[in-house]
Amino acid sequence: MEGLYIHKAKKDTMATSLNVEDDIDESLSLLAKHQNIEIMTQTILKGAVVWLSPGTREDSFEFFFVHEGELEIVDDSMTTVIGPGDSFFANNIKQNIKLHCLKNAVMLYMSNCIAYDDVYYWEQNLQDLINRINEKDHYTKGHSHRVLGYAIKIRERLESVCKWMSYDDFVVACLFHDVGKCNVPSEILLKPSRLTNDEYNVIKKHPLDSYRILEPVFGEAISTLTRMHHERLDGRGYPYGLKADDIPMEARILMVADAFDAMTSKRPYNVARTYQSAAEELAGMTAQYDVQVTRVLLDLVTSGAIILDEDNIGRKIAEGRM
Ligand SMILES: [Fe+2]
Ligand SMILES: [Fe+2]
């Protein structure tokens, strides 16, 4: 009948949608679209965190109905657990709302914000980059995820002074800060012994290469943050030897999270330090690292908010180079 559109689910759609690649924690399928209204299903894997961000329009409206699974909605004042049959909507929200998935979830998602095309485009680009990293160096993948985890925890305590970049952009930059290592020859990247000066100079190109790879995909801010992750406040970092005034808080956080993971990961040429001793040493390196950031890290470690993950992939895969 004219005007009637039927969407038949592919066999086992729900099951396969929960078997998405390990690296993508969420997946969106478009069921119907009319003008600027989109109706989608969204799957989110257990453990993943998804953020609802303020829309670009004042009348932005996003509705979610939980078909299966369990999620926790966290905002400033409360935490609410929702499950099958529950629903919620966001209408012109002013700040990010965190959704933490407790059990693999499938939700019906309706939006008037043209979410699908944006997310689909991002997922494609993210997946391409993840594949490039994995092909080159398994360590970098594990390292990137751990650095992101530390950086998020630190940023949550310093949100009021993170003015440069949105939370979402910060996440992408942390995850892909080392993507420029794709251009480092494997014999250098995976060399198990000390590098020569020339080899080290090749490694030192990777922040600039991260910038060049990411800029066309994600724009100036995200790529610039990745370019800064080996700078140091005293100007002794690379590639540009920037000094404190030129290094925003978001980059200071990424620098510390990155160094912390390098110090606490077991590598062929490096014994893994304990979290406590690494955080204490970083807190003492006041010339290189932001004191506010290293104090937060030390507090997170001391209070048990960052716990040693014995299963973390970086400890098992002893290859690659920071
Ligand atoms: Fe790096
Ligand atoms: Fe790194």
mmCIF file of C-alpha atoms and ligand atoms in Angstrom:
data_model
loop_
_atom_site.group_PDB
_atom_site.id
_atom_site.type_symbol
_atom_site.label_atom_id
_atom_site.label_comp_id
_atom_site.label_asym_id
_atom_site.label_seq_id
_atom_site.Cartn_x
_atom_site.Cartn_y
_atom_site.Cartn_z
ATOM 1 C CA MET A 1 0.000 0.000 0.000
ATOM 2 C CA GLU A 2 1.300 3.450 -0.871
ATOM 3 C CA GLY A 3 2.769 5.170 2.138
ATOM 4 C CA LEU A 4 3.299 1.929 4.051
ATOM 5 C CA TYR A 5 6.880 0.794 4.693
ATOM 6 C CA ILE A 6 7.614 -2.521 6.365
ATOM 7 C CA HIS A 7 11.008 -3.259 7.889
ATOM 8 C CA LYS A 8 11.599 -7.011 8.288
ATOM 9 C CA ALA A 9 14.321 -7.852 10.792
ATOM 10 C CA LYS A 10 17.129 -9.920 9.345
ATOM 11 C CA LYS A 11 17.318 -13.329 10.943
ATOM 12 C CA ASP A 12 19.238 -13.197 14.233
ATOM 13 C CA THR A 13 19.601 -9.427 13.909
ATOM 14 C CA MET A 14 19.575 -8.905 17.641
ATOM 15 C CA ALA A 15 22.062 -11.661 18.296
ATOM 16 C CA THR A 16 24.513 -10.500 15.661
ATOM 17 C CA SER A 17 24.163 -6.884 16.631
ATOM 18 C CA LEU A 18 25.490 -7.771 20.060
ATOM 19 C CA ASN A 19 28.444 -9.529 18.491
ATOM 20 C CA VAL A 20 29.897 -6.352 17.072
ATOM 21 C CA GLU A 21 33.661 -5.955 16.912
ATOM 22 C CA ASP A 22 35.351 -5.900 20.300
ATOM 23 C CA ASP A 23 36.529 -2.386 19.709
ATOM 24 C CA ILE A 24 33.154 -0.802 19.023
ATOM 25 C CA ASP A 25 31.052 -0.892 22.161
ATOM 26 C CA GLU A 26 27.857 0.326 20.570
ATOM 27 C CA SER A 27 26.034 -0.097 17.291
ATOM 28 C CA LEU A 28 23.184 1.800 15.699
ATOM 29 C CA SER A 29 20.690 0.562 13.063
ATOM 30 C CA LEU A 30 18.309 2.883 11.258
ATOM 31 C CA LEU A 31 14.728 1.512 11.076
ATOM 32 C CA ALA A 32 12.897 4.516 9.625
ATOM 33 C CA LYS A 33 13.493 8.141 8.781
ATOM 34 C CA HIS A 34 11.096 10.981 7.929
ATOM 35 C CA GLN A 35 12.298 14.563 7.524
ATOM 36 C CA ASN A 36 14.468 15.070 10.612
ATOM 37 C CA ILE A 37 12.918 12.247 12.667
ATOM 38 C CA GLU A 38 14.973 9.046 12.945
ATOM 39 C CA ILE A 39 13.890 5.785 14.566
ATOM 40 C CA MET A 40 16.744 3.421 15.354
ATOM 41 C CA THR A 41 17.797 0.463 17.453
ATOM 42 C CA GLN A 42 20.891 0.898 19.528
ATOM 43 C CA THR A 43 22.882 -1.970 21.031
ATOM 44 C CA ILE A 44 25.353 -1.286 23.810
ATOM 45 C CA LEU A 45 27.719 -3.880 25.239
ATOM 46 C CA LYS A 46 28.076 -4.541 28.948
ATOM 47 C CA GLY A 47 30.658 -2.249 30.493
ATOM 48 C CA ALA A 48 30.448 0.393 27.764
ATOM 49 C CA VAL A 49 29.790 4.009 28.638
ATOM 50 C CA VAL A 50 27.726 6.152 26.264
ATOM 51 C CA TRP A 51 27.154 9.866 26.664
ATOM 52 C CA LEU A 52 24.090 11.861 25.707
ATOM 53 C CA SER A 53 25.330 15.281 24.673
ATOM 54 C CA PRO A 54 23.415 18.549 24.447
ATOM 55 C CA GLY A 55 21.884 18.901 20.973
ATOM 56 C CA THR A 56 22.713 21.661 18.565
ATOM 57 C CA ARG A 57 19.025 22.729 18.502
ATOM 58 C CA GLU A 58 16.867 24.023 21.317
ATOM 59 C CA ASP A 59 14.060 21.611 20.451
ATOM 60 C CA SER A 60 16.308 18.540 20.383
ATOM 61 C CA PHE A 61 14.448 15.457 21.577
ATOM 62 C CA GLU A 62 15.807 11.930 22.032
ATOM 63 C CA PHE A 63 13.649 9.064 23.288
ATOM 64 C CA PHE A 64 14.918 5.631 24.385
ATOM 65 C CA PHE A 65 12.919 2.497 25.179
ATOM 66 C CA VAL A 66 14.877 -0.382 26.715
ATOM 67 C CA HIS A 67 14.017 -3.617 24.943
ATOM 68 C CA GLU A 68 16.540 -5.787 26.777
ATOM 69 C CA GLY A 69 19.533 -5.394 29.080
ATOM 70 C CA GLU A 70 20.245 -3.034 31.947
ATOM 71 C CA LEU A 71 21.727 0.445 32.092
ATOM 72 C CA GLU A 72 22.590 3.015 34.696
ATOM 73 C CA ILE A 73 21.773 6.675 34.026
ATOM 74 C CA VAL A 74 24.184 8.933 35.893
ATOM 75 C CA ASP A 75 23.764 12.680 36.190
ATOM 76 C CA ASP A 76 24.976 15.188 38.775
ATOM 77 C CA SER A 77 22.410 14.401 41.396
ATOM 78 C CA MET A 78 21.458 10.745 41.021
ATOM 79 C CA THR A 79 22.004 7.308 39.523
ATOM 80 C CA THR A 80 19.022 5.361 38.165
ATOM 81 C CA VAL A 81 19.090 1.751 36.944
ATOM 82 C CA ILE A 82 16.725 0.977 34.056
ATOM 83 C CA GLY A 83 15.819 -2.292 32.353
ATOM 84 C CA PRO A 84 13.351 -3.911 29.922
ATOM 85 C CA GLY A 85 10.159 -1.873 29.534
ATOM 86 C CA ASP A 86 11.700 1.305 30.967
ATOM 87 C CA SER A 87 12.109 4.392 28.835
ATOM 88 C CA PHE A 88 13.506 7.895 29.084
ATOM 89 C CA PHE A 89 13.882 10.950 26.920
ATOM 90 C CA ALA A 90 16.239 13.895 26.791
ATOM 91 C CA ASN A 91 14.826 17.269 25.761
ATOM 92 C CA ASN A 92 17.203 20.203 25.351
ATOM 93 C CA ILE A 93 19.657 18.932 27.986
ATOM 94 C CA LYS A 94 22.374 21.388 29.010
ATOM 95 C CA GLN A 95 25.151 18.982 29.976
ATOM 96 C CA ASN A 96 26.367 15.479 29.200
ATOM 97 C CA ILE A 97 24.468 12.578 30.727
ATOM 98 C CA LYS A 98 26.327 9.314 31.259
ATOM 99 C CA LEU A 99 24.792 5.940 30.382
ATOM 100 C CA HIS A 100 26.683 2.973 31.804
ATOM 101 C CA CYS A 101 25.655 -0.410 30.420
ATOM 102 C CA LEU A 102 25.370 -3.087 33.138
ATOM 103 C CA LYS A 103 24.047 -5.911 30.884
ATOM 104 C CA ASN A 104 24.187 -6.040 27.062
ATOM 105 C CA ALA A 105 21.354 -3.751 26.040
ATOM 106 C CA VAL A 106 19.110 -3.216 23.030
ATOM 107 C CA MET A 107 17.126 0.014 22.928
ATOM 108 C CA LEU A 108 14.639 1.627 20.577
ATOM 109 C CA TYR A 109 15.962 5.132 19.937
ATOM 110 C CA MET A 110 13.994 8.032 18.391
ATOM 111 C CA SER A 111 15.635 11.353 17.666
ATOM 112 C CA ASN A 112 14.890 14.620 15.885
ATOM 113 C CA CYS A 113 18.608 15.469 15.714
ATOM 114 C CA ILE A 114 19.813 13.466 12.680
ATOM 115 C CA ALA A 115 21.941 11.208 14.841
ATOM 116 C CA TYR A 116 22.312 8.198 12.568
ATOM 117 C CA ASP A 117 24.368 9.647 9.718
ATOM 118 C CA ASP A 118 26.771 11.313 12.151
ATOM 119 C CA VAL A 119 27.264 8.185 14.236
ATOM 120 C CA TYR A 120 27.550 5.905 11.200
ATOM 121 C CA TYR A 121 30.213 8.153 9.691
ATOM 122 C CA TRP A 122 32.135 8.249 12.961
ATOM 123 C CA GLU A 123 31.941 4.501 13.470
ATOM 124 C CA GLN A 124 33.296 3.872 9.988
ATOM 125 C CA ASN A 125 36.218 6.206 10.532
ATOM 126 C CA LEU A 126 36.882 4.869 14.006
ATOM 127 C CA GLN A 127 36.858 1.290 12.762
ATOM 128 C CA ASP A 128 39.290 2.084 9.941
ATOM 129 C CA LEU A 129 41.685 3.700 12.378
ATOM 130 C CA ILE A 130 41.369 0.883 14.906
ATOM 131 C CA ASN A 131 42.174 -1.645 12.167
ATOM 132 C CA ARG A 132 45.253 0.341 11.201
ATOM 133 C CA ILE A 133 46.496 0.405 14.782
ATOM 134 C CA ASN A 134 45.840 -3.289 15.386
ATOM 135 C CA GLU A 135 47.610 -4.353 12.221
ATOM 136 C CA LYS A 136 50.679 -2.503 13.345
ATOM 137 C CA ASP A 137 50.947 -3.026 17.036
ATOM 138 C CA HIS A 138 48.733 -4.879 19.518
ATOM 139 C CA TYR A 139 50.313 -3.075 22.433
ATOM 140 C CA THR A 140 49.182 0.313 21.168
ATOM 141 C CA LYS A 141 45.556 -0.814 21.142
ATOM 142 C CA GLY A 142 45.633 -1.937 24.789
ATOM 143 C CA HIS A 143 47.655 1.118 25.749
ATOM 144 C CA SER A 144 45.176 3.473 24.063
ATOM 145 C CA HIS A 145 42.199 2.007 25.897
ATOM 146 C CA ARG A 146 43.961 2.173 29.266
ATOM 147 C CA VAL A 147 45.134 5.734 28.655
ATOM 148 C CA LEU A 148 41.562 6.690 27.784
ATOM 149 C CA GLY A 149 40.304 5.116 31.034
ATOM 150 C CA TYR A 150 42.845 6.994 33.180
ATOM 151 C CA ALA A 151 42.315 10.258 31.311
ATOM 152 C CA ILE A 152 38.522 10.104 31.744
ATOM 153 C CA LYS A 153 38.849 9.515 35.478
ATOM 154 C CA ILE A 154 41.251 12.434 35.827
ATOM 155 C CA ARG A 155 39.124 14.722 33.657
ATOM 156 C CA GLU A 156 36.002 13.981 35.706
ATOM 157 C CA ARG A 157 37.745 15.663 38.677
ATOM 158 C CA LEU A 158 39.031 18.582 36.588
ATOM 159 C CA GLU A 159 36.013 19.186 34.375
ATOM 160 C CA SER A 160 35.658 22.802 35.495
ATOM 161 C CA VAL A 161 39.103 23.676 34.098
ATOM 162 C CA CYS A 162 38.751 21.731 30.841
ATOM 163 C CA LYS A 163 37.470 24.590 28.703
ATOM 164 C CA TRP A 164 39.126 23.843 25.384
ATOM 165 C CA MET A 165 37.507 20.657 24.240
ATOM 166 C CA SER A 166 34.210 18.806 24.670
ATOM 167 C CA TYR A 167 34.195 15.495 26.510
ATOM 168 C CA ASP A 168 33.396 13.569 23.314
ATOM 169 C CA ASP A 169 36.290 15.094 21.372
ATOM 170 C CA PHE A 170 38.607 14.438 24.307
ATOM 171 C CA VAL A 171 37.660 10.741 24.286
ATOM 172 C CA VAL A 172 38.453 10.421 20.576
ATOM 173 C CA ALA A 173 41.793 12.206 20.973
ATOM 174 C CA CYS A 174 42.836 9.975 23.886
ATOM 175 C CA LEU A 175 41.853 6.818 22.032
ATOM 176 C CA PHE A 176 43.795 7.732 18.899
ATOM 177 C CA HIS A 177 46.714 9.709 20.295
ATOM 178 C CA ASP A 178 49.272 7.153 19.051
ATOM 179 C CA VAL A 179 47.725 6.425 15.647
ATOM 180 C CA GLY A 180 50.776 8.059 14.033
ATOM 181 C CA LYS A 181 52.767 4.987 15.044
ATOM 182 C CA CYS A 182 51.267 3.361 11.940
ATOM 183 C CA ASN A 183 54.065 5.146 10.077
ATOM 184 C CA VAL A 184 56.910 3.859 12.298
ATOM 185 C CA PRO A 185 58.668 0.836 10.743
ATOM 186 C CA SER A 186 57.892 -2.366 12.652
ATOM 187 C CA GLU A 187 61.570 -3.150 13.244
ATOM 188 C CA ILE A 188 61.811 0.061 15.262
ATOM 189 C CA LEU A 189 58.367 -0.039 16.881
ATOM 190 C CA LEU A 190 58.789 -3.647 18.015
ATOM 191 C CA LYS A 191 62.540 -3.595 18.726
ATOM 192 C CA PRO A 192 63.112 -5.409 22.025
ATOM 193 C CA SER A 193 66.340 -3.583 22.917
ATOM 194 C CA ARG A 194 67.422 0.021 23.395
ATOM 195 C CA LEU A 195 66.877 2.323 20.418
ATOM 196 C CA THR A 196 69.666 4.222 18.696
ATOM 197 C CA ASN A 197 69.352 8.018 18.484
ATOM 198 C CA ASP A 198 68.291 7.777 14.849
ATOM 199 C CA GLU A 199 65.628 5.192 15.681
ATOM 200 C CA TYR A 200 64.361 7.325 18.551
ATOM 201 C CA ASN A 201 64.104 10.294 16.193
ATOM 202 C CA VAL A 202 61.836 8.204 13.959
ATOM 203 C CA ILE A 203 59.619 7.338 16.955
ATOM 204 C CA LYS A 204 59.441 11.012 17.847
ATOM 205 C CA LYS A 205 57.630 11.752 14.605
ATOM 206 C CA HIS A 206 54.515 9.880 15.668
ATOM 207 C CA PRO A 207 52.629 12.756 17.431
ATOM 208 C CA LEU A 208 52.901 14.874 14.296
ATOM 209 C CA ASP A 209 51.817 11.909 12.174
ATOM 210 C CA SER A 210 48.829 11.373 14.495
ATOM 211 C CA TYR A 211 47.926 14.995 13.825
ATOM 212 C CA ARG A 212 48.231 14.562 10.051
ATOM 213 C CA ILE A 213 46.162 11.361 9.993
ATOM 214 C CA LEU A 214 43.410 12.639 12.292
ATOM 215 C CA GLU A 215 43.037 16.221 11.089
ATOM 216 C CA PRO A 216 41.119 15.412 7.869
ATOM 217 C CA VAL A 217 38.850 12.998 9.763
ATOM 218 C CA PHE A 218 38.180 14.706 13.081
ATOM 219 C CA GLY A 219 39.290 18.320 12.599
ATOM 220 C CA GLU A 220 41.750 20.665 14.205
ATOM 221 C CA ALA A 221 41.076 20.367 17.947
ATOM 222 C CA ILE A 222 41.215 16.565 18.284
ATOM 223 C CA SER A 223 44.266 16.274 16.055
ATOM 224 C CA THR A 224 46.067 19.096 17.870
ATOM 225 C CA LEU A 225 45.543 17.401 21.219
ATOM 226 C CA THR A 226 47.087 14.174 19.905
ATOM 227 C CA ARG A 227 50.051 16.170 18.578
ATOM 228 C CA MET A 228 50.694 17.515 22.096
ATOM 229 C CA HIS A 229 50.822 14.281 24.070
ATOM 230 C CA HIS A 230 54.635 14.140 24.286
ATOM 231 C CA GLU A 231 55.122 17.835 24.986
ATOM 232 C CA ARG A 232 56.273 18.751 28.516
ATOM 233 C CA LEU A 233 55.570 21.889 30.573
ATOM 234 C CA ASP A 234 59.283 22.760 30.768
ATOM 235 C CA GLY A 235 59.568 22.812 26.970
ATOM 236 C CA ARG A 236 61.641 19.619 26.758
ATOM 237 C CA GLY A 237 58.998 17.562 25.035
ATOM 238 C CA TYR A 238 58.402 16.961 21.341
ATOM 239 C CA PRO A 239 57.611 17.601 18.508
ATOM 240 C CA TYR A 240 57.600 21.375 19.092
ATOM 241 C CA GLY A 241 59.009 21.841 22.582
ATOM 242 C CA LEU A 242 55.899 23.791 23.627
ATOM 243 C CA LYS A 243 55.949 25.416 27.054
ATOM 244 C CA ALA A 244 53.317 25.438 29.787
ATOM 245 C CA ASP A 245 51.350 28.452 28.528
ATOM 246 C CA ASP A 246 50.818 26.746 25.171
ATOM 247 C CA ILE A 247 49.608 23.452 26.621
ATOM 248 C CA PRO A 248 45.900 23.307 27.570
ATOM 249 C CA MET A 249 44.577 21.284 30.492
ATOM 250 C CA GLU A 250 43.191 18.532 28.250
ATOM 251 C CA ALA A 251 46.707 17.906 26.859
ATOM 252 C CA ARG A 252 48.203 17.980 30.368
ATOM 253 C CA ILE A 253 45.783 15.229 31.375
ATOM 254 C CA LEU A 254 46.580 13.101 28.322
ATOM 255 C CA MET A 255 50.331 13.520 28.916
ATOM 256 C CA VAL A 256 50.031 12.210 32.482
ATOM 257 C CA ALA A 257 47.663 9.346 31.603
ATOM 258 C CA ASP A 258 50.003 8.317 28.779
ATOM 259 C CA ALA A 259 53.144 8.396 30.953
ATOM 260 C CA PHE A 260 51.359 6.557 33.767
ATOM 261 C CA ASP A 261 50.425 3.664 31.487
ATOM 262 C CA ALA A 262 53.939 3.487 30.052
ATOM 263 C CA MET A 263 55.405 3.262 33.551
ATOM 264 C CA THR A 264 52.952 0.634 34.782
ATOM 265 C CA SER A 265 53.004 -1.640 31.702
ATOM 266 C CA LYS A 266 55.357 -4.557 31.407
ATOM 267 C CA ARG A 267 57.492 -4.235 28.293
ATOM 268 C CA PRO A 268 60.504 -6.176 26.984
ATOM 269 C CA TYR A 269 62.843 -3.387 28.087
ATOM 270 C CA ASN A 270 60.896 -2.192 31.099
ATOM 271 C CA VAL A 271 59.688 -3.681 34.390
ATOM 272 C CA ALA A 272 56.115 -2.696 35.229
ATOM 273 C CA ARG A 273 55.970 -0.316 38.179
ATOM 274 C CA THR A 274 53.219 -0.442 40.767
ATOM 275 C CA TYR A 275 50.434 2.096 40.312
ATOM 276 C CA GLN A 276 51.306 3.759 43.605
ATOM 277 C CA SER A 277 55.019 4.236 42.887
ATOM 278 C CA ALA A 278 54.377 5.457 39.322
ATOM 279 C CA ALA A 279 51.754 7.981 40.498
ATOM 280 C CA GLU A 280 54.094 9.188 43.274
ATOM 281 C CA GLU A 281 56.981 9.629 40.848
ATOM 282 C CA LEU A 282 54.813 11.583 38.398
ATOM 283 C CA ALA A 283 53.606 13.814 41.257
ATOM 284 C CA GLY A 284 57.244 14.635 41.957
ATOM 285 C CA MET A 285 57.998 15.590 38.337
ATOM 286 C CA THR A 286 56.653 19.105 38.742
ATOM 287 C CA ALA A 287 58.726 20.619 35.936
ATOM 288 C CA GLN A 288 57.332 18.264 33.298
ATOM 289 C CA TYR A 289 53.789 17.549 34.427
ATOM 290 C CA ASP A 290 50.887 19.646 35.711
ATOM 291 C CA VAL A 291 50.744 19.419 39.506
ATOM 292 C CA GLN A 292 46.939 19.562 39.591
ATOM 293 C CA VAL A 293 46.744 16.589 37.229
ATOM 294 C CA THR A 294 49.352 14.445 38.946
ATOM 295 C CA ARG A 295 47.762 15.143 42.345
ATOM 296 C CA VAL A 296 44.403 13.954 41.046
ATOM 297 C CA LEU A 297 46.028 10.816 39.626
ATOM 298 C CA LEU A 298 47.805 10.097 42.916
ATOM 299 C CA ASP A 299 44.555 10.600 44.806
ATOM 300 C CA LEU A 300 42.691 8.268 42.427
ATOM 301 C CA VAL A 301 45.340 5.573 42.850
ATOM 302 C CA THR A 302 45.634 5.982 46.624
ATOM 303 C CA SER A 303 41.858 5.899 47.107
ATOM 304 C CA GLY A 304 41.504 2.780 44.949
ATOM 305 C CA ALA A 305 39.546 4.514 42.180
ATOM 306 C CA ILE A 306 42.143 3.243 39.709
ATOM 307 C CA ILE A 307 42.681 -0.429 40.371
ATOM 308 C CA LEU A 308 45.340 -2.661 38.887
ATOM 309 C CA ASP A 309 43.767 -4.752 36.145
ATOM 310 C CA GLU A 310 45.716 -7.999 36.046
ATOM 311 C CA ASP A 311 44.022 -8.990 32.818
ATOM 312 C CA ASN A 312 44.975 -5.840 31.021
ATOM 313 C CA ILE A 313 46.200 -6.666 27.565
ATOM 314 C CA GLY A 314 49.325 -4.528 27.785
ATOM 315 C CA ARG A 315 50.686 -6.742 30.518
ATOM 316 C CA LYS A 316 50.182 -9.887 28.488
ATOM 317 C CA ILE A 317 51.378 -8.701 25.134
ATOM 318 C CA ALA A 318 55.010 -7.831 25.596
ATOM 319 C CA GLU A 319 55.689 -6.188 22.294
ATOM 320 C CA GLY A 320 55.655 -2.754 20.764
ATOM 321 C CA ARG A 321 57.039 0.486 22.075
ATOM 322 C CA MET A 322 55.555 3.582 23.739
HETATM 323 FE FE FE B 1 52.885 8.456 22.010
HETATM 324 FE FE FE B 2 50.793 6.748 24.067
#
